[in-house]
Coordinates of C-alpha atoms and ligand atoms in Angstrom, one line a residue:
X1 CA 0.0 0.0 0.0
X2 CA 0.9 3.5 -0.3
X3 CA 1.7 6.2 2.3
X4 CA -0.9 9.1 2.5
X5 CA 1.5 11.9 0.7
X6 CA -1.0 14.4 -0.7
X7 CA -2.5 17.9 -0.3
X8 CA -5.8 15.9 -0.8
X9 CA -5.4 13.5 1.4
X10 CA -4.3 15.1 4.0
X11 CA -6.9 17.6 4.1
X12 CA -9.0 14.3 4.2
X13 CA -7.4 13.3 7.2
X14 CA -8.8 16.5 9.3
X15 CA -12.4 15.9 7.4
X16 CA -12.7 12.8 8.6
X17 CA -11.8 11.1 11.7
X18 CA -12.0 7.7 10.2
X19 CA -9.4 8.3 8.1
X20 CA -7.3 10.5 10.4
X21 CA -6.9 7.4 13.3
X22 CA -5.4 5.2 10.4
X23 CA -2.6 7.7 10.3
X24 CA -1.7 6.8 13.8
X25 CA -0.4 3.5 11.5
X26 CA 3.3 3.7 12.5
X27 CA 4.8 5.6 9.8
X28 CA 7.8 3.5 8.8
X29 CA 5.9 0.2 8.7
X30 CA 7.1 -0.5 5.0
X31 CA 10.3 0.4 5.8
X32 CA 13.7 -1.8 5.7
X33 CA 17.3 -1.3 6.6
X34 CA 17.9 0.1 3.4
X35 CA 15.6 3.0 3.3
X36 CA 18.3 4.4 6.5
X37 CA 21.3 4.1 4.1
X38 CA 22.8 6.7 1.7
X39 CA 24.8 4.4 -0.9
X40 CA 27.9 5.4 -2.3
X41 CA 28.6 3.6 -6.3
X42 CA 32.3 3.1 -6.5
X43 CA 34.6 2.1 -9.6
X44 CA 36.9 -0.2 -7.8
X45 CA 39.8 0.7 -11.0
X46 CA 39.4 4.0 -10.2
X47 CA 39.1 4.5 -6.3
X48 CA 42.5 4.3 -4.7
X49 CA 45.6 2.3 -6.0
X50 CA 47.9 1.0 -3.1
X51 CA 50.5 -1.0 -5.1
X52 CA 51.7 2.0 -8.0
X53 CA 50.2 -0.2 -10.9
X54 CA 48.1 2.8 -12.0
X55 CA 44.7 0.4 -11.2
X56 CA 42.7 0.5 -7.9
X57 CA 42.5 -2.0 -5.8
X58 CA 40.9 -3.2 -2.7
X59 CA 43.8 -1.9 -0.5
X60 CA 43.7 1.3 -1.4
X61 CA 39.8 1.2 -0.9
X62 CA 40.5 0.3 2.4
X63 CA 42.5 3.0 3.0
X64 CA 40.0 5.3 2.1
X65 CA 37.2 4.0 4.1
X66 CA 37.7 6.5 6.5
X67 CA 36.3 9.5 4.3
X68 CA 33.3 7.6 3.3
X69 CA 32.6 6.7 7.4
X70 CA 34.6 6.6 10.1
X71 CA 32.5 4.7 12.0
X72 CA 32.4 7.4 14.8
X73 CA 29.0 8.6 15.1
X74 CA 30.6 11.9 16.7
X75 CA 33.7 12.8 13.8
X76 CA 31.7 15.3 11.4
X77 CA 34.9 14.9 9.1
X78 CA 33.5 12.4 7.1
X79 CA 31.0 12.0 4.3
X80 CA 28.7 9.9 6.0
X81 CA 27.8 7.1 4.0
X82 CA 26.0 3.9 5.0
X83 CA 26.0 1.8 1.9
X84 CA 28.4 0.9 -1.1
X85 CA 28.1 -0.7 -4.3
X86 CA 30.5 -1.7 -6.0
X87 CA 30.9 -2.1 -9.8
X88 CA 31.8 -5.9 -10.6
X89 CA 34.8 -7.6 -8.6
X90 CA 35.1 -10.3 -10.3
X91 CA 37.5 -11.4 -13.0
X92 CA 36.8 -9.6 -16.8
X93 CA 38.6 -9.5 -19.6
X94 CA 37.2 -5.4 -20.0
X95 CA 38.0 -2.7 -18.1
X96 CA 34.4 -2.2 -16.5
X97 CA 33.9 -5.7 -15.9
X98 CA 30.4 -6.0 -17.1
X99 CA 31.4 -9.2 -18.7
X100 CA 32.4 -11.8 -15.7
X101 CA 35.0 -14.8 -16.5
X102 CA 34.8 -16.2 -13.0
X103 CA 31.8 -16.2 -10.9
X104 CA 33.9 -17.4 -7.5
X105 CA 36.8 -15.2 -7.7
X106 CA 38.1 -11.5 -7.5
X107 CA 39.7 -9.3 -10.4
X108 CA 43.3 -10.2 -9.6
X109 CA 43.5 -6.2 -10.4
X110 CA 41.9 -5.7 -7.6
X111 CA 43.4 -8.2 -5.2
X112 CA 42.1 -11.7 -3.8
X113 CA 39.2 -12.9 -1.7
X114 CA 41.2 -12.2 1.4
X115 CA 41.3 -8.7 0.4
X116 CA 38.0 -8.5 -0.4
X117 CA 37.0 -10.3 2.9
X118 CA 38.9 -7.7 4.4
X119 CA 37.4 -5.0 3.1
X120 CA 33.7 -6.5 4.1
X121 CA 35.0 -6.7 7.7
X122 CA 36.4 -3.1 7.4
X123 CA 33.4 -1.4 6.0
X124 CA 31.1 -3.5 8.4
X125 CA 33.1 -1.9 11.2
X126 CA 32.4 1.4 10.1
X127 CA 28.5 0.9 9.7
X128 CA 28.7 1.0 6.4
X129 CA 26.9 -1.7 4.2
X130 CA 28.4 -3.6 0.9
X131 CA 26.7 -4.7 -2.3
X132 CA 28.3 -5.7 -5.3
X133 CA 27.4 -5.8 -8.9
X134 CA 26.3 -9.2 -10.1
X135 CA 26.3 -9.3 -13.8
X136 CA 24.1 -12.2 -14.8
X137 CA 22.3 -11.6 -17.6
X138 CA 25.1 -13.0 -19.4
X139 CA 28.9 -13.7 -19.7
X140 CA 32.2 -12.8 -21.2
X141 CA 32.5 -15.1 -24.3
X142 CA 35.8 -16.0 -22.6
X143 CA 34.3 -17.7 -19.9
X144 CA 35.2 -21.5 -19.7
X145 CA 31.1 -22.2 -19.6
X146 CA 30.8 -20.1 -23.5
X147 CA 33.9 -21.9 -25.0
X148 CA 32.6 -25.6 -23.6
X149 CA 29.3 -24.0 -25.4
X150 CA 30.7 -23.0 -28.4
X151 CA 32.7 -26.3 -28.8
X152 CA 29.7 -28.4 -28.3
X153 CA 30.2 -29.7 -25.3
X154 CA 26.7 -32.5 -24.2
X155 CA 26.8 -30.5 -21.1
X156 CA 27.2 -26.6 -21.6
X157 CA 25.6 -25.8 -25.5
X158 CA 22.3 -25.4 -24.0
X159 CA 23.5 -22.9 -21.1
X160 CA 23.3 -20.4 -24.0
X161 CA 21.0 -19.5 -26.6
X162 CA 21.7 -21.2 -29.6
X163 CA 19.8 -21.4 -33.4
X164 CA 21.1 -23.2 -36.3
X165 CA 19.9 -20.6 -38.4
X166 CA 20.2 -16.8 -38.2
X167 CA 16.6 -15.1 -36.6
X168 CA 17.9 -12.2 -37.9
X169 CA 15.7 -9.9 -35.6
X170 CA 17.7 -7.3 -34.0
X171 CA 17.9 -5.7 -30.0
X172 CA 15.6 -3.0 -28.6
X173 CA 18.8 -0.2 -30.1
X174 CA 18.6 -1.7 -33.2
X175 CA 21.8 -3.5 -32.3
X176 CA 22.6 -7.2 -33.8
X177 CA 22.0 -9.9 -30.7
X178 CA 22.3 -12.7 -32.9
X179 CA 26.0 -13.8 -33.4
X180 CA 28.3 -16.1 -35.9
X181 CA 29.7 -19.0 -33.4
X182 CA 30.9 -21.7 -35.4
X183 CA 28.3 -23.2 -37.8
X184 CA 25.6 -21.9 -35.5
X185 CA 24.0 -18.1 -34.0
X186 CA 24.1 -17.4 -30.2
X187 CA 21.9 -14.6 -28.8
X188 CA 23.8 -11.9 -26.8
X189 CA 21.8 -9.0 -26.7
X190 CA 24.2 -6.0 -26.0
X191 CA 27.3 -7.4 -28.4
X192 CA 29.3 -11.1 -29.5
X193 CA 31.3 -10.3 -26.7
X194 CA 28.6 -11.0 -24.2
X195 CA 26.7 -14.0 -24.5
X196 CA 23.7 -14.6 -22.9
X197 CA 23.2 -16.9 -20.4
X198 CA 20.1 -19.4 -21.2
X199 CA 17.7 -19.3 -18.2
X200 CA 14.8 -21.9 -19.0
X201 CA 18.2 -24.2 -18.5
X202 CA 17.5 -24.9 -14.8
X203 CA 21.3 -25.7 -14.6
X204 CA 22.3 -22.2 -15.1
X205 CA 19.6 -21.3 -12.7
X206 CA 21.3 -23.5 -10.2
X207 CA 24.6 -22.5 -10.7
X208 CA 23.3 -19.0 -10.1
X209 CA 21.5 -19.7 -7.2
X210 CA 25.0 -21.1 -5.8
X211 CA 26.7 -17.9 -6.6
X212 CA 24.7 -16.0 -5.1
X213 CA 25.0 -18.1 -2.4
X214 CA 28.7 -18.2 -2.3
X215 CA 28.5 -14.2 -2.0
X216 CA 26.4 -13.8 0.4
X217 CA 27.2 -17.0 3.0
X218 CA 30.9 -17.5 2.6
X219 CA 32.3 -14.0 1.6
X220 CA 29.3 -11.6 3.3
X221 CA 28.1 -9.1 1.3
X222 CA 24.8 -7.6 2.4
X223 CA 23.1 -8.2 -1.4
X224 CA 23.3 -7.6 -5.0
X225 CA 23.2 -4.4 -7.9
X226 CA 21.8 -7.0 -10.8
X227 CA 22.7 -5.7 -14.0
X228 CA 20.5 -5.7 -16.8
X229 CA 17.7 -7.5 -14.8
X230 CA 15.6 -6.7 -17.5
X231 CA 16.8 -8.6 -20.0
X232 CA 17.3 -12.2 -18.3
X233 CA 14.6 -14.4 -20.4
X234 CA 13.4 -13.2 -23.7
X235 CA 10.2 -14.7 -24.9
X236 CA 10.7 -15.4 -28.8
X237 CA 11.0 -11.8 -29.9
X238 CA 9.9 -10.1 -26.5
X239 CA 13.1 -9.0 -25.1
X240 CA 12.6 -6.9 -22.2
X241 CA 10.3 -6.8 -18.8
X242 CA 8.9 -10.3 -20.1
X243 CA 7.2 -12.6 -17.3
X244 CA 9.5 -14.9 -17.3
X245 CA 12.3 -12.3 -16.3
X246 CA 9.9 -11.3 -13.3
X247 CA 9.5 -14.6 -12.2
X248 CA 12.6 -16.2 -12.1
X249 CA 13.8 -13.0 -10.2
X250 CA 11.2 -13.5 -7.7
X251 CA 12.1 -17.0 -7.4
X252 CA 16.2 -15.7 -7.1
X253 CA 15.0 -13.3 -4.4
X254 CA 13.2 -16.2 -2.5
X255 CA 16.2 -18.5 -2.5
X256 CA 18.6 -15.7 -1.6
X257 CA 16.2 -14.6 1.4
X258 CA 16.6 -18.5 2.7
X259 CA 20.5 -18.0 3.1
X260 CA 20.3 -14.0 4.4
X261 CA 16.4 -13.0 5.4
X262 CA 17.7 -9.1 5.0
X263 CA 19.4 -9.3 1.8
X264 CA 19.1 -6.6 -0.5
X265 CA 18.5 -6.7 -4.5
X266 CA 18.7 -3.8 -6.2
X267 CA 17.9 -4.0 -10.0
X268 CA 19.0 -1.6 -13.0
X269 CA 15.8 -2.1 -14.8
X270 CA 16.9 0.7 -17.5
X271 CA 13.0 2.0 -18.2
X272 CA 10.2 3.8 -17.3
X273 CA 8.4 4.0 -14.2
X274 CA 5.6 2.2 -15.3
X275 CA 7.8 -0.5 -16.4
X276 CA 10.0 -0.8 -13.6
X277 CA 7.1 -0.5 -10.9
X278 CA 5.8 -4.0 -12.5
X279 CA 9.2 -5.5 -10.3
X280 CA 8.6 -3.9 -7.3
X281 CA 8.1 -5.7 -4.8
X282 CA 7.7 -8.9 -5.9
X283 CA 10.1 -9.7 -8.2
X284 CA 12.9 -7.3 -6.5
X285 CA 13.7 -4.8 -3.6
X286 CA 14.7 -1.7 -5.0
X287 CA 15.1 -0.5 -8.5
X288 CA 16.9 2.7 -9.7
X289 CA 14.5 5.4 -10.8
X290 CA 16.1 6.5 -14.6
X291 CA 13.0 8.6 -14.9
X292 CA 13.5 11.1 -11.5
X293 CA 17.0 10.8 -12.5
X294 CA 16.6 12.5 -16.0
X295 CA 14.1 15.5 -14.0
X296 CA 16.3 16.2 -11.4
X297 CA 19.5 16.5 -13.6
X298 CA 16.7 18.8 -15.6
X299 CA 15.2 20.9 -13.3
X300 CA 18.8 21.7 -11.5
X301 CA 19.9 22.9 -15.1
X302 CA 16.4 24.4 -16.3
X303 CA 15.5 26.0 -12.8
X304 CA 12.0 24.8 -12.7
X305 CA 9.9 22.6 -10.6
X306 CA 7.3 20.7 -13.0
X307 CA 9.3 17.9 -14.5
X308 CA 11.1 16.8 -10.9
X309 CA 7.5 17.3 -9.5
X310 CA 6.0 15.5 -12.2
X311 CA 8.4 12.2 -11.3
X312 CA 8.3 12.3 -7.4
X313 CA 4.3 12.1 -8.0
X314 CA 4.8 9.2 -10.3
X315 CA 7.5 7.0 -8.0
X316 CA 4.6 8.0 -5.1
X317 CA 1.6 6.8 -7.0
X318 CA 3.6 3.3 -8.6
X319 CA 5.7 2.1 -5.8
X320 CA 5.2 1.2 -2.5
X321 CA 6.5 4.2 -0.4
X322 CA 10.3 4.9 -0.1
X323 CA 11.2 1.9 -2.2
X324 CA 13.0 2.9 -5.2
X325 CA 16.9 3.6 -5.4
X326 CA 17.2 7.6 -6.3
X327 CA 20.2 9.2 -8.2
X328 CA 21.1 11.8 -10.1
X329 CA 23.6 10.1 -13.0
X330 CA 25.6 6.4 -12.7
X331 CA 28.5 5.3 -14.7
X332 CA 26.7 5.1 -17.9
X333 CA 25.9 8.5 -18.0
X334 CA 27.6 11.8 -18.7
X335 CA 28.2 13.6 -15.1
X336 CA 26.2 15.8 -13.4
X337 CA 28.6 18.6 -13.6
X338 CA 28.8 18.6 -17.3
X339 CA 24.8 18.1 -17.7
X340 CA 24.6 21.8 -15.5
X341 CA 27.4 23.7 -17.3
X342 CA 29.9 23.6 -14.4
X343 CA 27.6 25.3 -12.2
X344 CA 28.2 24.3 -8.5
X345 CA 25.3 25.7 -7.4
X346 CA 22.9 24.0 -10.0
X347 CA 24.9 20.6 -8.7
X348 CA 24.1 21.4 -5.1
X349 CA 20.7 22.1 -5.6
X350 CA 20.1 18.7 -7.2
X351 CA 21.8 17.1 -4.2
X352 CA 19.6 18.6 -1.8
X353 CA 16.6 16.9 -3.3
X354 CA 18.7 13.6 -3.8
X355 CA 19.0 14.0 0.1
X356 CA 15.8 15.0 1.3
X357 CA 14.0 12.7 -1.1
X358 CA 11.9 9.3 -0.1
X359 CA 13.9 6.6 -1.3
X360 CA 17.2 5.1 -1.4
X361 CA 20.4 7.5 -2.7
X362 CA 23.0 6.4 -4.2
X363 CA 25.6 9.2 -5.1
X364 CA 28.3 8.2 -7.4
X365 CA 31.9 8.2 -6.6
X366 CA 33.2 11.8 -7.2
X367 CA 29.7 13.5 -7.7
X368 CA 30.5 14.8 -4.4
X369 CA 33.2 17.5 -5.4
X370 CA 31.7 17.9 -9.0
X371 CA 33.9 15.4 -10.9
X372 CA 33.3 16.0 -14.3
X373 CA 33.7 13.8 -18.0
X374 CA 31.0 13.0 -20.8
X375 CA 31.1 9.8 -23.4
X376 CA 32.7 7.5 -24.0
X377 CA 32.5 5.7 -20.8
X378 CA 35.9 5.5 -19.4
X379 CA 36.2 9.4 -19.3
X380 CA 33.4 8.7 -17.0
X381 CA 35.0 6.6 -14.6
X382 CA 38.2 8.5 -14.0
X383 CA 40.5 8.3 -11.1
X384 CA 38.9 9.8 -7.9
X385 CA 40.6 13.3 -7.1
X386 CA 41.5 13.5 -3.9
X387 CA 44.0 16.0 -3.9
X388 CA 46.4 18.2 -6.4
X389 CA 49.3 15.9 -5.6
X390 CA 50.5 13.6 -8.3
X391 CA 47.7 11.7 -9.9
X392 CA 45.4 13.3 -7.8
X393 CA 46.6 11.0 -4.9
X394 CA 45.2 8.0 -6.4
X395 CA 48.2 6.6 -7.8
X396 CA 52.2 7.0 -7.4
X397 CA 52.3 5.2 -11.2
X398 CA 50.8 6.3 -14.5
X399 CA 47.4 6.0 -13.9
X400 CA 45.3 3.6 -15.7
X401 CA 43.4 6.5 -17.0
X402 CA 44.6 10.0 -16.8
X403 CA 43.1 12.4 -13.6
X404 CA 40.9 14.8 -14.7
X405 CA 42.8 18.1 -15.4
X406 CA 40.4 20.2 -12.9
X407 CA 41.6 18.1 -10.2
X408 CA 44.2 21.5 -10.0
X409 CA 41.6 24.1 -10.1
X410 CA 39.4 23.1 -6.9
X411 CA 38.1 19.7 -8.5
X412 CA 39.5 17.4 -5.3
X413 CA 38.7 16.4 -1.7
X414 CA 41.3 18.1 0.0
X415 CA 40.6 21.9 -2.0
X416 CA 36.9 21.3 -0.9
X417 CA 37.3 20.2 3.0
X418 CA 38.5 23.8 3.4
X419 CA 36.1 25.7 1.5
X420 CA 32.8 25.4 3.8
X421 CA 30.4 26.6 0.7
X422 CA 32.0 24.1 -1.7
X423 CA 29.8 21.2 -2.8
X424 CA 31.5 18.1 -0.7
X425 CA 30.4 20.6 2.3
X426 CA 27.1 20.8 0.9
X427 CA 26.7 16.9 0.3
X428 CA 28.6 16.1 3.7
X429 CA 25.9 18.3 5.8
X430 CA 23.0 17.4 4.1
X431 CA 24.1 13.3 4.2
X432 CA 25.0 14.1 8.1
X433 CA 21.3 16.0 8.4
X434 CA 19.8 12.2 6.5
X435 CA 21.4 10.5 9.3
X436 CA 20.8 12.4 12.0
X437 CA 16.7 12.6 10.9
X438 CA 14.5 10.0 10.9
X439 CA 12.2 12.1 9.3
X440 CA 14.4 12.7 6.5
X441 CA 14.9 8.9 5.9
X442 CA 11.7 7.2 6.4
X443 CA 9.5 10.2 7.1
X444 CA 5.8 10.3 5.3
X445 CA 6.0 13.3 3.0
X446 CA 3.7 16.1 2.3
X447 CA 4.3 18.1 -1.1
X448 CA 3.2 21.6 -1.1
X449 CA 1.5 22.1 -3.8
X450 CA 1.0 25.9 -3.5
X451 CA 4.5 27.7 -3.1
X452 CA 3.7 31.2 -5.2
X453 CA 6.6 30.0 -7.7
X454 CA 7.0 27.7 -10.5
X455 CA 10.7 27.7 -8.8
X456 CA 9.9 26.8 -5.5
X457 CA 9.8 23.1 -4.6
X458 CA 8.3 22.8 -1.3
X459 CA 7.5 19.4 1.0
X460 CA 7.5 18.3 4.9
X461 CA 9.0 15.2 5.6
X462 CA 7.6 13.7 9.3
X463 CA 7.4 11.4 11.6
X464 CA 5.4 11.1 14.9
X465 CA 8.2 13.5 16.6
X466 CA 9.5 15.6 13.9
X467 CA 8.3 17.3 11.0
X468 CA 11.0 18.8 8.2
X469 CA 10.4 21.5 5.9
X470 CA 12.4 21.3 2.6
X471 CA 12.6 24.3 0.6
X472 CA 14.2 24.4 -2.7
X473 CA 14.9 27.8 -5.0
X474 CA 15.6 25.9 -7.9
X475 CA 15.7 29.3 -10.1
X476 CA 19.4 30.6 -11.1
X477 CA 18.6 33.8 -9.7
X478 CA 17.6 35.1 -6.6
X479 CA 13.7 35.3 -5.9
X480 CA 11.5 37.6 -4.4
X481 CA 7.9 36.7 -5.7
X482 CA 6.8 33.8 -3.4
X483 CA 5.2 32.5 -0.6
X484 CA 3.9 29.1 1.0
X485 CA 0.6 28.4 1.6
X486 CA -0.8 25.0 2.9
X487 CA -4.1 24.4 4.9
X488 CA -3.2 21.6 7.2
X489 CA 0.1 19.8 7.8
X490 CA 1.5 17.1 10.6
X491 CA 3.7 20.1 11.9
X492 CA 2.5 21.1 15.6
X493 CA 0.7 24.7 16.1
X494 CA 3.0 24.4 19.6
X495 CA 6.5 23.1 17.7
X496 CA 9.6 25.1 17.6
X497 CA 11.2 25.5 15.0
X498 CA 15.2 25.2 14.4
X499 CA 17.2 26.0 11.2
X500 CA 19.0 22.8 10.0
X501 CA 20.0 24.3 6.6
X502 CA 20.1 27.6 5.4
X503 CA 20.3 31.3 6.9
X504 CA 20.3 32.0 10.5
X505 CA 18.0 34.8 10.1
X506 CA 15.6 32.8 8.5
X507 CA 11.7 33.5 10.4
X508 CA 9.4 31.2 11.4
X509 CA 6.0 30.1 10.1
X510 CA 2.8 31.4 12.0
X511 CA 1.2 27.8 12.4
X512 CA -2.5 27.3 12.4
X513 CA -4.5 24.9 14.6
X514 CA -4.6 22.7 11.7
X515 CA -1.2 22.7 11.5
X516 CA -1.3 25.0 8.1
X517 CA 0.6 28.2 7.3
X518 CA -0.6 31.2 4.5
X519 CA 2.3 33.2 2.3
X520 CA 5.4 31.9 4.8
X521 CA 8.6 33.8 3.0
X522 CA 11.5 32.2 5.5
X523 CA 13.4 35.3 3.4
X524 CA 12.2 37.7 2.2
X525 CA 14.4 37.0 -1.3
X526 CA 15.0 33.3 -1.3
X527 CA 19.2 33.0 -2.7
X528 CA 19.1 31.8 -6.3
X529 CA 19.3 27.5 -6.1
X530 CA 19.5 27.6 -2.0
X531 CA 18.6 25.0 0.2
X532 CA 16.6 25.9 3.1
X533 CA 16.0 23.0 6.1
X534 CA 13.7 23.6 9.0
X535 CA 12.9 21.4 11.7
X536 CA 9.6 21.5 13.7
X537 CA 9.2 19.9 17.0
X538 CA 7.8 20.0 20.5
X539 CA 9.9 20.5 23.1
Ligands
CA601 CA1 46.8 -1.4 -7.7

C-alpha cells in the first residue's frame, strides 16, 4: 500500500476522523534497513591504488574507508555514508567488468578474496553496508562455460541461446543480438562479446543460485546491484520486462532470502516507471529510478519545478512508499557537472533533493566534489581526485586513465574540506542531516503544492516526533515573488522550530491549529538554487 502523501489526502485526514486514526499506523511500517542508508557507487579501477600499478584496488579502498565513514557517530569529518556498491569484482577480460569470466573469484586487479573479505569486515566496522554488482544476464565469451558452449560440449551448449539458423531480428537499439559462433547463431543482446546466459536451463539457474549463495554466505556481502535485470529471459521476440524475467527473479530473491532474510537486490531495470514499478516488490527490492533521474538533472539545469515534481508524483503513485533507489547520473551516464554547465550551485541544488528525497540514494563516486567527463564511458569513470598531488593522490604510477585536469583548479577532496560553501560541504551536511533525521529517511512526505513560484519546490517530511520543511529555489537567480501556503500539515501549532540548513535569520512560520501556514517567505528574497532546512518539533 501506499503512504498518504497528498495535499488531498491530508486535508482528508482532518475531514474525517476515520481516516485520520489510520494515520496513527506507525509511519515506517514499509520500511527496511535500506531506506536508513545513503549508498555510495564506487569504480573499484578507479578509487585508490595501493601497489603503484596505475589500477585501484581493494587496498587502497580500504585506506580510504575512512572518508566515506569513520565509523564514529561523533567525527563530522567524514562524508557519512552507510552503503556501497561496488561495480563488478570479479575477473573480466574489460576494463568495466560487465562481462564476468569467474563467478567465485576476485579481479586479480583488484586483489584476492582475502582482500576483499577484508574489506567487508572493514566497512562493516564502520556501519557501512556492501553490495556488489552481479552481472548475470550474461557472460564474457571467454568464460570457460561459453567456450565448452561454443565447442559443443553434451553438457554446456544449452546454457546459451543457440539457433542453427540466423533469426535475424535485431535488440531494442537496433543492435545485432544474434552472433556467428561456429556453424551456429548465439543470442547476446548488447554485443558477440557477451553472450547470454540461457535461463529456461534450470542448470544455469542452479549454478546461479550457488553464486549468489557463495556471495552472500561465505564471503558476506549484504546483497546484490543486478545488472540488466531486464533482459534475463526473452520470450521469442519479446526481449525486455517479459514474465519470465519477473518470475525467475522472484524465485532468485526467494532462495537468496533463505541463506540471508535481510538481503538486499537492487535492480538496474533501464525504463520507465511504469515499467520498472511492475518488479517492485515482488520480483525485486529496490530498483533505480532513470526517470527522477533524467528530471532532477533537468530541473537543477532548467531552474524549474514541474518535471522533478512531475516524477516524485509518479515513484509516489507506482511504488510502495520509499522503495526505489534515487540518483542523479551512474556510470553510464555523462556527469552531473557537465549536464549543468559547471555550475556548482545547479549541482548542489540537485543534491539537496537527492538528500531529502523518499527513497534510497545512491551518489556516485566523485559526484561529491563535481567530478566532471561526458562519453565514452571510461572518461566517465576516472581516477577519484583527492587532492592536487600527483595523480590526484590516487596513484604514485601512471594512472590507468589519466586524472581529470580540474583536479588542479578546486576539483579534489582536499581543495573542498577547506572551502565550507564548496559542494562536498554541501553533500557532507545534508548526508549528516539524513542520518541524524529520521524524518528525512523514512519520514511520510507532504508536497506543497502551492509555493507562489514555478521555482519553488516545497514538501514536509515527518514522523510522529518531527516534521522537516524542505525548501528548494531551484531558479538561477535570486527570488522575491513567493510565498507558502498549505491548509493543514503534521507540523505542531505548539513546535519550535530550528534551522537545520540555510540562513540563521531565516523567520518562522505562523502555524495554524490545523497545523497550516498562508504566504510563509523564510526570506524575504530566497538566494538563487538555495537550500533551506527547518525542523519542527515540540519540546
Ligand atoms: Ca593497484
Amino acid at each position: 500500500m501506499h503512504k498518504k502523501y497528498s495535499i488531498i489526502v491530508l486535508c482528508a485526514l482532518f475531514i474525517s476522523t476515520f481516516t485520520a486514526l489510520a494515520q496513527n499506523t506507525p509511519t515506517d511500517s514499509h520500511m527496511r534497513w535500506w531506506n536508513d542508508r545513503v549508498f555510495y557507487e564506487i569504480f573499484v579501477r578507479s578509487f585508490q591504488d595501493s601497489d603503484g600499478d596505475g589500477i585501484g584496488d581493494f587496498q587502497g579502498l580500504i585506506s580510504r574507508l575512512d572518508y566515506l565513514n569513520d565509523g564514529n557517530p561523533d567525527t563530522k569529518n567524514d562524508l557519512g555514508i552507510t552503503g556501497i556498491w561496488l561495480m563488478p569484482i570479479m575477473p573480466s577480460p574489460t576494463y568495466h567488468g560487465y562481462d564476468v569470466t569467474d563467478y567465485y573469484d576476485i579481479n586479480p586487479d583488484y586483489g584476492t578474496l582475502a582482500d576483499f573479505r577484508q574489506f567487508i569486515e572493514e566497512a562493516h566496522k564502520r556501519g557501512i553496508a556492501v553490495i556488489i554488482d552481479m552481472v548475470i544476464n550474461h557472460t564474457a565469451d571467454d568464460h570457460p562455460w561459453f567456450q565448452a558452449s561454443k565447442a559443443g560440449d553434451e553438457k554446456y551448449r544449452s546454457w546459451y541461446v543457440w539457433s542453427d539458423t540466423n533469426p535475424g531480428y535485431q535488440g531494442p537499439d537496433g543492435q545485432t543480438v544474434w552472433h556467428r559462433g561456429g556453424d551456429a547463431f548465439y543470442y547476446g543482446l548488447f554485443e558477440s562479446g557477451m553472450p547470454d546466459l540461457n535461463y529456461e536451463n534450470e542448470e544455469v539457474t542452479a549454478e546461479m543460485y550457488e553464486i549468489g549463495r557463495f556471495w552472500l554466505e561465505d564471503v558476506g556481502v549484504d546483497g546484490f546491484r543486478l545488472d540488466a535485470a531486464k533482459f534475463l529471459i526473452a520470450e521469442d521476440r519479446a526481449q525486455a520486462n517479459t514474465r519470465s524475467t519477473r518470475q525467475w527473479l522472484t524465485a532468485y530473491r526467494d532462495y537468496l532470502r533463505n541463506i540471508k532474510p535481510d538481503v538486499l537486490i537492487v535492480a538496474e531495470i533501464w525504463d520507465s516507471v511504469y515499467q520498472v514499478s511492475q518488479y517492485i516488490p515482488e520480483s525485486v527490492d529496490l530498483a533505480f529510478e532513470f526517470d527522477l533521474a533524467r528530471s532532477l538533472v533537468r530541473g537543477a539545469n532548467l531552474g524549474v519545478r514541474s518535471g522533478t515534481l512531475e516524477a516524485l508524483n509518479l515513484m509516489l503513485n507506482n511504488y510502495p512508499y520509499g522503495q526505489y533507489a534515487t540518483f542523479i547520473t551512474n556510470h553510464d551516464q555523462p556527469r552531473v557537472m557537465n549536464e549543468v554547465q559547471n555550475n556548482i550551485d545547479a549541482a548542489k541544488i540537485a543534491g539537496s533533493i537527492l538528500l531529502t528525497f523518499p527513497g534510497v540514494p545512491f551518489i556516485y563516486y566523485g559526484e561529491e566534489i563535481g567530478m566532471t567527463g561526458t562519453k565514452p564511458d571510461p572518461n566517465i569513470r576516472t581516477p577519484m581526485q583527492w587532492e592536487t598531488a600527483t595523480n590526484g593522490g590516487f596513484t604514485t604510477g601512471t594512472p590507468w586513465r589519466a586524472v581529470n585536469a580540474d583536479v588542479l583548479t578546486g576539483v579534489n577532496v582536499a581543495a573542498q574540506r577547506m572551502d565550507l560553501s564548496s559542494l562536498f560541504n554541501h553533500y557532507k551536511s545534508l548526508i549528516h542531516l539524513r542520518n541524524n533525521h529520521q524524518a528525512l529517511r523514512t519520514g511520510d512526505i507532504t508536497l506543497i503544492d502551492n509555493t507562489g513560484s514555478n521555482n519553488v519546490i516545497a514538501f514536509i517530511r515527518h514522523t510522529d516526533t518531527e516534521a522537516i520543511l524542505v525548501i528548494l529555489n531551484l531558479r538561477p537567480r535570486d527570488l522575491n515573488a513567493y510565498g507558502i501556503t498549505i491548509e493543514a500539515s503534521a507540523i505542531s501549532p505548539s513546535a519550535q522550530m530550528t534551522v537545520l540548513y540555510g540562513d540563521s535569520t531565516i523567520t518562522a512560520p505562523i502555524i495554524n491549529e490545523n497545523g497550516g501556514f498562508e504566504n510563509y517567505m523564510p526570506l524575504s528574497v530566497l538566494p538563487a538554487r538555495s537550500t533551506i532546512i527547518l525542523k519542527f518539533a515540540s519540546e
